Short mmCIF file of C-alpha atoms in Angstrom, two decimals:
data_model
loop_
_atom_site.label_atom_id
_atom_site.label_comp_id
_atom_site.label_asym_id
_atom_site.label_seq_id
_atom_site.Cartn_x
_atom_site.Cartn_y
_atom_site.Cartn_z
CA MET A 1 66.12 157.16 138.91
CA ASN A 2 63.99 156.58 135.84
CA THR A 3 65.83 156.29 132.55
CA PRO A 4 63.98 156.60 129.30
CA ALA A 5 63.18 153.23 127.78
CA VAL A 6 65.25 152.39 124.80
CA SER A 7 62.88 151.66 122.00
CA ALA A 8 63.32 148.55 119.96
CA PRO A 9 64.60 149.07 116.45
CA ASP A 10 61.83 149.73 113.94
CA PRO A 11 62.77 147.54 110.95
CA ASP A 12 59.99 148.91 108.74
CA GLY A 13 60.94 152.49 109.58
CA LEU A 14 64.58 151.73 108.83
CA LEU A 15 63.65 150.10 105.55
CA ALA A 16 61.50 153.10 104.60
CA GLU A 17 64.41 155.45 105.37
CA GLN A 18 66.77 153.33 103.26
CA LEU A 19 64.32 153.40 100.35
CA LEU A 20 64.01 157.19 100.60
CA ARG A 21 67.81 157.58 100.67
CA LEU A 22 68.11 155.28 97.66
CA THR A 23 65.45 157.24 95.78
CA ARG A 24 67.32 160.50 96.39
CA ARG A 25 70.59 158.89 95.31
CA LEU A 26 68.98 157.49 92.16
CA HIS A 27 67.62 160.94 91.32
CA ARG A 28 71.05 162.58 91.76
CA ILE A 29 72.79 159.94 89.63
CA GLN A 30 70.13 160.07 86.93
CA LYS A 31 70.29 163.87 86.84
CA ARG A 32 74.09 163.75 86.49
CA HIS A 33 73.86 161.34 83.55
CA LEU A 34 71.08 163.34 81.86
CA GLU A 35 72.88 166.71 82.01
CA PRO A 36 75.08 165.99 78.95
CA VAL A 37 71.91 165.09 77.01
CA GLY A 38 70.45 168.47 77.98
CA ILE A 39 67.26 167.11 79.48
CA THR A 40 65.71 166.94 82.94
CA PRO A 41 64.48 163.71 84.55
CA ALA A 42 60.87 164.91 84.16
CA GLN A 43 61.39 165.72 80.47
CA SER A 44 63.05 162.33 80.03
CA ARG A 45 60.03 160.57 81.50
CA LEU A 46 57.64 162.55 79.30
CA LEU A 47 59.67 161.83 76.17
CA ARG A 48 59.69 158.10 76.95
CA LEU A 49 55.95 158.23 77.57
CA VAL A 50 55.26 159.93 74.23
CA ALA A 51 57.33 157.21 72.54
CA HIS A 52 55.29 154.57 74.37
CA PHE A 53 52.18 155.70 72.49
CA GLY A 54 53.88 154.83 69.19
CA ASP A 55 51.98 155.77 66.03
CA ALA A 56 49.01 157.22 67.95
CA PRO A 57 50.37 160.47 69.40
CA PRO A 58 48.88 161.20 72.83
CA ARG A 59 46.82 164.20 73.86
CA MET A 60 48.11 166.44 76.64
CA ALA A 61 45.36 165.04 78.89
CA ASP A 62 46.60 161.47 78.18
CA LEU A 63 50.09 162.46 79.26
CA ALA A 64 48.88 164.24 82.41
CA ALA A 65 46.78 161.23 83.42
CA ARG A 66 49.62 158.76 82.81
CA LEU A 67 52.12 160.90 84.71
CA GLU A 68 49.57 161.60 87.46
CA VAL A 69 50.19 165.35 87.30
CA VAL A 70 48.08 168.39 86.55
CA PRO A 71 47.79 169.32 82.86
CA ARG A 72 49.71 172.57 83.45
CA ALA A 73 52.78 170.57 84.47
CA VAL A 74 52.63 168.67 81.18
CA THR A 75 52.28 171.91 79.24
CA SER A 76 55.51 173.22 80.78
CA LEU A 77 57.37 169.99 79.98
CA VAL A 78 56.07 169.91 76.41
CA ASP A 79 57.00 173.58 75.97
CA GLY A 80 60.60 172.79 76.93
CA LEU A 81 60.81 169.70 74.73
CA GLU A 82 59.21 171.53 71.83
CA ALA A 83 61.64 174.45 72.17
CA ALA A 84 64.48 171.90 71.94
CA GLY A 85 62.92 170.37 68.83
CA ARG A 86 62.26 167.00 70.50
CA VAL A 87 58.46 166.99 70.20
CA ARG A 88 55.87 168.92 68.22
CA ARG A 89 52.24 169.72 68.72
CA VAL A 90 50.02 168.46 65.90
CA PRO A 91 46.28 168.86 65.38
CA ASP A 92 44.12 165.78 65.83
CA PRO A 93 42.85 164.74 62.39
CA SER A 94 39.34 164.06 63.68
CA ASN A 95 38.92 167.00 66.08
CA ARG A 96 40.58 170.35 65.39
CA ARG A 97 40.28 171.40 69.05
CA VAL A 98 42.49 168.52 70.21
CA VAL A 99 46.26 168.83 70.12
CA ARG A 100 48.45 165.74 70.09
CA ILE A 101 52.14 165.47 70.93
CA GLU A 102 54.47 163.56 68.64
CA LEU A 103 58.17 162.84 68.63
CA THR A 104 60.46 164.52 66.14
CA ASP A 105 63.59 162.96 64.67
CA GLU A 106 65.54 164.92 67.30
CA GLY A 107 63.29 163.41 69.98
CA ARG A 108 63.98 159.88 68.72
CA ALA A 109 67.73 160.61 68.73
CA THR A 110 67.43 161.94 72.28
CA LEU A 111 65.66 158.72 73.31
CA ARG A 112 68.65 156.72 72.05
CA GLU A 113 70.96 158.93 74.12
CA LEU A 114 68.66 158.50 77.12
CA ARG A 115 68.86 154.73 76.91
CA SER A 116 72.65 154.96 77.15
CA ALA A 117 72.45 157.47 80.01
CA ARG A 118 69.96 155.29 81.92
CA ARG A 119 72.17 152.21 81.49
CA ALA A 120 75.18 154.16 82.80
CA ALA A 121 73.15 155.49 85.76
CA ALA A 122 71.89 151.98 86.53
CA GLU A 123 75.43 150.63 86.44
CA ASP A 124 76.55 153.35 88.87
CA ILE A 125 73.84 152.51 91.37
CA LEU A 126 74.01 148.72 90.97
CA ALA A 127 77.82 148.41 90.86
CA PRO A 128 78.13 147.03 94.40
CA LEU A 129 75.71 144.16 93.65
CA THR A 130 76.47 140.79 92.14
CA VAL A 131 74.39 139.45 89.25
CA GLU A 132 72.49 137.24 91.70
CA GLN A 133 71.78 140.17 94.02
CA ARG A 134 70.53 142.22 91.09
CA GLU A 135 68.12 139.42 90.17
CA VAL A 136 66.83 139.24 93.75
CA LEU A 137 66.46 143.02 93.87
CA GLY A 138 64.56 142.97 90.57
CA GLY A 139 62.14 140.41 91.97
CA LEU A 140 61.63 142.40 95.16
CA LEU A 141 61.03 145.64 93.25
CA THR A 142 58.53 143.90 90.97
CA ALA A 143 56.70 142.66 94.07
CA LEU A 144 56.56 146.23 95.43
CA ALA A 145 56.05 148.33 92.30
CA GLY A 146 54.66 145.90 89.76
CA PRO A 147 56.26 144.72 86.53
CA VAL A 148 58.10 147.13 84.26
CA PRO A 149 56.09 147.83 81.08
CA GLU A 150 57.46 145.96 78.05
CA SER A 151 58.41 149.22 76.37
CA GLY A 152 60.48 150.21 79.39
CA CYS A 153 58.69 153.55 79.76
#
């Protein structure tokens, strides 16, 4: 009688599955911590990105390129943030056809809240790890994803 061969464990496949599960868990935890701030993870990322540009407010096209999304997706995010008073559209001083996106005082206050929410979410996810394990994980993630920008965006 022929029995199906038991395949050897696929360590790379297992690792990929673990990374996907971790990503979903991170998203759920981040979403839970952002709800009291009244912002979605995508809006949070856009707000941090606008702040990254500093005194030179970005164009919508700059944001779409950096986020690697279609411009329409950025328009929807900006619409939501603008309705909440966190960003505003301003004309480009050198080209009237260009619109730039800048933070408002409310947007800067939201960024401060986001930093606290992100720290709390990180603590939730990293709680089982020792300081040494966190350092090793940080090194491994840098090897896979590249260094975190200095601004933390």
